[in-house]
PDB file of C-alpha atoms in Angstrom:
ATOM      1  CA  MET A 159     148.883 130.038  84.679  1.00 37.00           C
ATOM      2  CA  ARG A 160     145.379 130.651  85.924  1.00 39.00           C
ATOM      3  CA  ALA A 161     144.353 133.245  88.464  1.00 43.00           C
ATOM      4  CA  SER A 162     143.425 132.082  91.925  1.00 42.00           C
ATOM      5  CA  THR A 163     139.804 132.483  92.918  1.00 48.00           C
ATOM      6  CA  PRO A 164     138.333 133.011  96.389  1.00 54.00           C
ATOM      7  CA  HIS A 165     137.113 129.380  96.225  1.00 66.00           C
ATOM      8  CA  ALA A 166     140.576 127.956  95.443  1.00 83.00           C
ATOM      9  CA  VAL A 167     141.163 127.299  99.140  1.00 90.00           C
ATOM     10  CA  GLY A 168     139.012 126.056 101.988  1.00 88.00           C
ATOM     11  CA  HIS A 169     139.355 125.235 105.641  1.00 84.00           C
ATOM     12  CA  PRO A 170     138.217 122.339 107.827  1.00 82.00           C
ATOM     13  CA  ASN A 171     134.846 122.844 109.510  1.00 75.00           C
ATOM     14  CA  THR A 172     136.460 122.021 112.865  1.00 76.00           C
ATOM     15  CA  GLY A 173     139.962 121.157 114.021  1.00 78.00           C
ATOM     16  CA  HIS A 174     140.507 117.411 113.916  1.00 81.00           C
ATOM     17  CA  VAL A 175     143.089 114.658 113.639  1.00 86.00           C
ATOM     18  CA  THR A 176     141.942 112.030 111.161  1.00 84.00           C
ATOM     19  CA  ILE A 177     142.925 108.539 112.266  1.00 86.00           C
ATOM     20  CA  ARG A 178     140.832 106.571 109.756  1.00 88.00           C
ATOM     21  CA  GLY A 179     138.526 107.016 106.807  1.00 89.00           C
ATOM     22  CA  PHE A 180     135.875 104.525 105.754  1.00 90.00           C
ATOM     23  CA  SER A 181     133.494 103.874 102.904  1.00 89.00           C
ATOM     24  CA  GLU A 182     130.527 102.200 104.573  1.00 91.00           C
ATOM     25  CA  PRO A 183     127.372 104.163 103.655  1.00 90.00           C
ATOM     26  CA  ASP A 184     125.139 101.131 104.247  1.00 92.00           C
ATOM     27  CA  ARG A 185     126.697 100.081 107.565  1.00 94.00           C
ATOM     28  CA  VAL A 186     126.986 103.346 109.475  1.00 93.00           C
ATOM     29  CA  ASP A 187     125.385 101.947 112.638  1.00 93.00           C
ATOM     30  CA  ALA A 188     127.608  98.833 112.704  1.00 95.00           C
ATOM     31  CA  LEU A 189     130.725 100.924 112.103  1.00 94.00           C
ATOM     32  CA  LYS A 190     129.678 103.412 114.797  1.00 93.00           C
ATOM     33  CA  GLN A 191     129.195 100.560 117.283  1.00 94.00           C
ATOM     34  CA  ALA A 192     132.612  99.069 116.469  1.00 94.00           C
ATOM     35  CA  LEU A 193     134.287 102.457 116.944  1.00 94.00           C
ATOM     36  CA  ALA A 194     132.381 103.127 120.178  1.00 92.00           C
ATOM     37  CA  THR A 195     133.565  99.775 121.531  1.00 93.00           C
ATOM     38  CA  TRP A 196     137.137 100.673 120.560  1.00 94.00           C
ATOM     39  CA  ALA A 197     136.844 104.138 122.203  1.00 94.00           C
ATOM     40  CA  GLU A 198     135.663 102.594 125.486  1.00 93.00           C
ATOM     41  CA  GLY A 199     139.080 100.994 125.960  1.00 93.00           C
ATOM     42  CA  GLN A 200     141.145 104.089 125.188  1.00 94.00           C
ATOM     43  CA  THR A 201     142.899 106.669 127.343  1.00 93.00           C
ATOM     44  CA  PRO A 202     143.551 110.306 126.345  1.00 94.00           C
ATOM     45  CA  ILE A 203     145.752 111.215 123.408  1.00 94.00           C
ATOM     46  CA  HIS A 204     148.488 113.790 123.926  1.00 95.00           C
ATOM     47  CA  LEU A 205     149.079 115.961 120.858  1.00 94.00           C
ATOM     48  CA  SER A 206     152.030 118.223 120.153  1.00 96.00           C
ATOM     49  CA  VAL A 207     152.505 120.303 116.981  1.00 96.00           C
ATOM     50  CA  GLU A 208     155.992 120.002 115.450  1.00 97.00           C
ATOM     51  CA  ALA A 209     155.784 122.117 112.317  1.00 97.00           C
ATOM     52  CA  ILE A 210     153.664 123.678 109.616  1.00 97.00           C
ATOM     53  CA  ASP A 211     154.114 121.710 106.422  1.00 97.00           C
ATOM     54  CA  GLY A 212     152.162 120.627 103.350  1.00 97.00           C
ATOM     55  CA  PHE A 213     150.960 117.570 101.487  1.00 95.00           C
ATOM     56  CA  PRO A 214     152.011 117.878  97.825  1.00 95.00           C
ATOM     57  CA  PRO A 215     149.760 117.576  94.781  1.00 95.00           C
ATOM     58  CA  PRO A 216     147.298 116.114  94.179  1.00 93.00           C
ATOM     59  CA  PHE A 217     146.256 116.902  97.785  1.00 92.00           C
ATOM     60  CA  GLN A 218     147.705 120.413  98.256  1.00 95.00           C
ATOM     61  CA  ILE A 219     146.876 120.695 101.948  1.00 94.00           C
ATOM     62  CA  VAL A 220     148.708 122.933 104.419  1.00 96.00           C
ATOM     63  CA  ILE A 221     149.009 120.969 107.674  1.00 95.00           C
ATOM     64  CA  ALA A 222     150.180 121.254 111.248  1.00 95.00           C
ATOM     65  CA  ARG A 223     152.391 118.156 111.465  1.00 96.00           C
ATOM     66  CA  LEU A 224     152.032 116.408 114.820  1.00 96.00           C
ATOM     67  CA  GLU A 225     154.729 114.718 116.837  1.00 96.00           C
ATOM     68  CA  PRO A 226     154.067 110.960 116.896  1.00 95.00           C
ATOM     69  CA  THR A 227     153.579 110.938 120.672  1.00 95.00           C
ATOM     70  CA  PRO A 228     153.381 107.526 122.372  1.00 96.00           C
ATOM     71  CA  SER A 229     149.648 107.936 123.050  1.00 95.00           C
ATOM     72  CA  LEU A 230     148.859 109.001 119.467  1.00 94.00           C
ATOM     73  CA  VAL A 231     150.854 106.113 118.002  1.00 94.00           C
ATOM     74  CA  ALA A 232     149.228 103.680 120.457  1.00 94.00           C
ATOM     75  CA  ARG A 233     145.686 104.801 119.520  1.00 94.00           C
ATOM     76  CA  TYR A 234     146.452 104.445 115.806  1.00 92.00           C
ATOM     77  CA  ALA A 235     147.914 100.976 116.373  1.00 93.00           C
ATOM     78  CA  SER A 236     145.059  99.863 118.644  1.00 94.00           C
ATOM     79  CA  LEU A 237     142.446 101.011 116.120  1.00 93.00           C
ATOM     80  CA  THR A 238     144.301  99.123 113.392  1.00 92.00           C
ATOM     81  CA  SER A 239     144.230  95.984 115.531  1.00 93.00           C
ATOM     82  CA  ALA A 240     140.532  96.415 116.322  1.00 94.00           C
ATOM     83  CA  LEU A 241     139.687  96.863 112.632  1.00 93.00           C
ATOM     84  CA  ASP A 242     141.827  93.976 111.390  1.00 93.00           C
ATOM     85  CA  SER A 243     139.190  91.487 112.514  1.00 92.00           C
ATOM     86  CA  THR A 244     136.416  93.301 110.589  1.00 95.00           C
ATOM     87  CA  ASP A 245     135.537  93.678 106.932  1.00 96.00           C
ATOM     88  CA  PHE A 246     134.907  97.450 107.090  1.00 95.00           C
ATOM     89  CA  HIS A 247     136.215  99.153 103.935  1.00 92.00           C
ATOM     90  CA  ARG A 248     138.976 101.543 104.955  1.00 91.00           C
ATOM     91  CA  ILE A 249     140.095 104.461 102.771  1.00 88.00           C
ATOM     92  CA  GLY A 250     143.732 105.515 102.538  1.00 83.00           C
ATOM     93  CA  GLU A 251     144.988 102.820 104.893  1.00 81.00           C
ATOM     94  CA  LEU A 252     148.716 103.211 105.531  1.00 85.00           C
ATOM     95  CA  PRO A 253     151.137 101.364 107.785  1.00 87.00           C
ATOM     96  CA  LEU A 254     151.952 103.182 111.015  1.00 86.00           C
ATOM     97  CA  ASP A 255     155.476 104.104 109.878  1.00 88.00           C
ATOM     98  CA  GLU A 256     154.078 105.829 106.755  1.00 90.00           C
ATOM     99  CA  TRP A 257     151.180 107.737 108.356  1.00 89.00           C
ATOM    100  CA  VAL A 258     151.714 111.478 108.857  1.00 93.00           C
ATOM    101  CA  PHE A 259     149.811 112.592 111.942  1.00 93.00           C
ATOM    102  CA  HIS A 260     148.475 116.058 111.230  1.00 92.00           C
ATOM    103  CA  LEU A 261     145.824 118.725 111.569  1.00 91.00           C
ATOM    104  CA  SER A 262     144.613 119.991 108.190  1.00 91.00           C
ATOM    105  CA  LEU A 263     144.738 123.785 108.070  1.00 93.00           C
ATOM    106  CA  ILE A 264     144.085 124.839 104.462  1.00 94.00           C
ATOM    107  CA  TYR A 265     142.673 122.783 101.591  1.00 93.00           C
ATOM    108  CA  ALA A 266     144.342 124.352  98.543  1.00 95.00           C
ATOM    109  CA  GLY A 267     143.561 121.852  95.781  1.00 94.00           C
ATOM    110  CA  GLY A 268     142.042 124.630  93.687  1.00 94.00           C
ATOM    111  CA  LEU A 269     145.313 126.553  93.407  1.00 96.00           C
ATOM    112  CA  ASP A 270     147.507 126.397  90.325  1.00 96.00           C
ATOM    113  CA  SER A 271     150.978 124.899  90.870  1.00 95.00           C
ATOM    114  CA  ILE A 272     152.824 128.204  91.258  1.00 96.00           C
ATOM    115  CA  SER A 273     150.319 129.570  93.792  1.00 96.00           C
ATOM    116  CA  TRP A 274     150.441 126.273  95.699  1.00 97.00           C
ATOM    117  CA  GLU A 275     154.266 126.278  95.852  1.00 97.00           C
ATOM    118  CA  THR A 276     154.245 129.887  97.047  1.00 97.00           C
ATOM    119  CA  LEU A 277     151.673 129.161  99.771  1.00 97.00           C
ATOM    120  CA  CYS A 278     153.461 126.026 100.900  1.00 96.00           C
ATOM    121  CA  ASP A 279     156.923 127.643 100.943  1.00 97.00           C
ATOM    122  CA  ARG A 280     155.651 130.644 102.935  1.00 97.00           C
ATOM    123  CA  SER A 281     153.814 128.407 105.407  1.00 97.00           C
ATOM    124  CA  ARG A 282     156.549 125.854 106.221  1.00 97.00           C
ATOM    125  CA  ARG A 283     158.224 126.338 109.580  1.00 97.00           C
ATOM    126  CA  VAL A 284     159.096 124.644 112.832  1.00 97.00           C
ATOM    127  CA  VAL A 285     156.667 125.633 115.575  1.00 96.00           C
ATOM    128  CA  GLU A 286     158.278 126.667 118.854  1.00 95.00           C
ATOM    129  CA  PRO A 287     157.100 126.470 121.522  1.00 93.00           C
ATOM    130  CA  ARG A 288     155.083 123.435 120.515  1.00 94.00           C
ATOM    131  CA  PRO A 289     151.338 123.832 121.115  1.00 93.00           C
ATOM    132  CA  LYS A 290     149.955 120.872 123.066  1.00 95.00           C
ATOM    133  CA  GLU A 291     146.488 119.437 123.576  1.00 93.00           C
ATOM    134  CA  VAL A 292     144.957 116.430 125.331  1.00 94.00           C
ATOM    135  CA  ILE A 293     142.154 114.661 123.463  1.00 92.00           C
ATOM    136  CA  THR A 294     139.649 112.673 125.538  1.00 93.00           C
ATOM    137  CA  SER A 295     137.239 111.512 122.820  1.00 91.00           C
ATOM    138  CA  ALA A 296     136.926 110.576 119.170  1.00 90.00           C
ATOM    139  CA  ASP A 297     134.349 111.988 116.785  1.00 89.00           C
ATOM    140  CA  PHE A 298     132.668 109.593 114.383  1.00 90.00           C
ATOM    141  CA  VAL A 299     131.637 111.625 111.324  1.00 88.00           C
ATOM    142  CA  TRP A 300     129.366 110.502 108.485  1.00 87.00           C
ATOM    143  CA  TYR A 301     127.382 112.125 105.709  1.00 85.00           C
ATOM    144  CA  ALA A 302     123.816 111.570 104.517  1.00 84.00           C
ATOM    145  CA  ASN A 303     121.766 113.652 102.082  1.00 84.00           C
ATOM    146  CA  GLY A 304     124.122 116.640 102.181  1.00 83.00           C
ATOM    147  CA  THR A 305     124.276 116.765 105.981  1.00 86.00           C
ATOM    148  CA  GLU A 306     127.318 116.006 108.106  1.00 84.00           C
ATOM    149  CA  TYR A 307     126.579 114.070 111.302  1.00 86.00           C
ATOM    150  CA  ILE A 308     128.992 113.861 114.218  1.00 87.00           C
ATOM    151  CA  GLU A 309     128.842 111.616 117.267  1.00 89.00           C
ATOM    152  CA  THR A 310     131.398 112.053 120.034  1.00 90.00           C
ATOM    153  CA  LEU A 311     132.741 108.816 121.516  1.00 91.00           C
ATOM    154  CA  PRO A 312     134.452 109.457 124.874  1.00 92.00           C
ATOM    155  CA  PHE A 313     137.562 107.463 125.691  1.00 93.00           C
ATOM    156  CA  GLY A 314     137.271 105.028 128.607  1.00 91.00           C
ATOM    157  CA  ALA A 315     133.528 105.545 129.037  1.00 69.00           C
ATOM    158  CA  PRO A 316     131.441 102.455 128.219  1.00 66.00           C
ATOM    159  CA  GLY A 317     128.044 103.368 126.777  1.00 56.00           C
ATOM    160  CA  GLN A 318     128.585 107.116 127.233  1.00 53.00           C
ATOM    161  CA  ALA A 319     128.219 108.486 123.675  1.00 51.00           C
ATOM    162  CA  LEU A 320     127.495 112.199 123.861  1.00 50.00           C
ATOM    163  CA  GLY A 321     124.748 112.325 121.227  1.00 51.00           C
ATOM    164  CA  VAL A 322     124.601 113.101 117.541  1.00 49.00           C
ATOM    165  CA  ARG A 323     124.836 116.605 116.150  1.00 50.00           C
ATOM    166  CA  SER A 324     124.500 117.616 112.507  1.00 49.00           C
ATOM    167  CA  VAL A 325     126.084 120.260 110.309  1.00 48.00           C
ATOM    168  CA  ASP A 326     124.374 121.235 107.046  1.00 53.00           C
ATOM    169  CA  ASN A 327     126.775 121.279 104.119  1.00 43.00           C
ATOM    170  CA  PRO A 328     125.972 123.667 101.263  1.00 39.00           C
TER     171      PRO A 328
END
């Protein structure tokens, strides 16, 4: 067994629900345009947290598992349909019935197995009352030269991207 270090766990930069991951470093602008077009036809997503849970090794992530609300399921399905006619390289693509909607809370991949099991066991619980949130946009996130870039794509707003912001990553 190895001792845990302060760097054995991390946290997301911002709260987010990941709907898709891509590997398109040379086609960022084309991918952004396709996602903006998709976002224009969307309505808000209603989120509701069901429980605190965890993804097992090799991921070791403590998550807030989300209820598959009709709007969340519909956005996932509509994005799948929109992407099916493209050749964008998707990462971790899963069928709708296998996808676990979630908010990542703690990235614990650096923990040894005993520490991970302890953290996960202590964290698991049903959340009552269920926190709820309404999401009215999608963030398109990409990385270049150690910097994270984020562009917010509002739902139902043709041509209304809210501008790019960047976050330096150490």
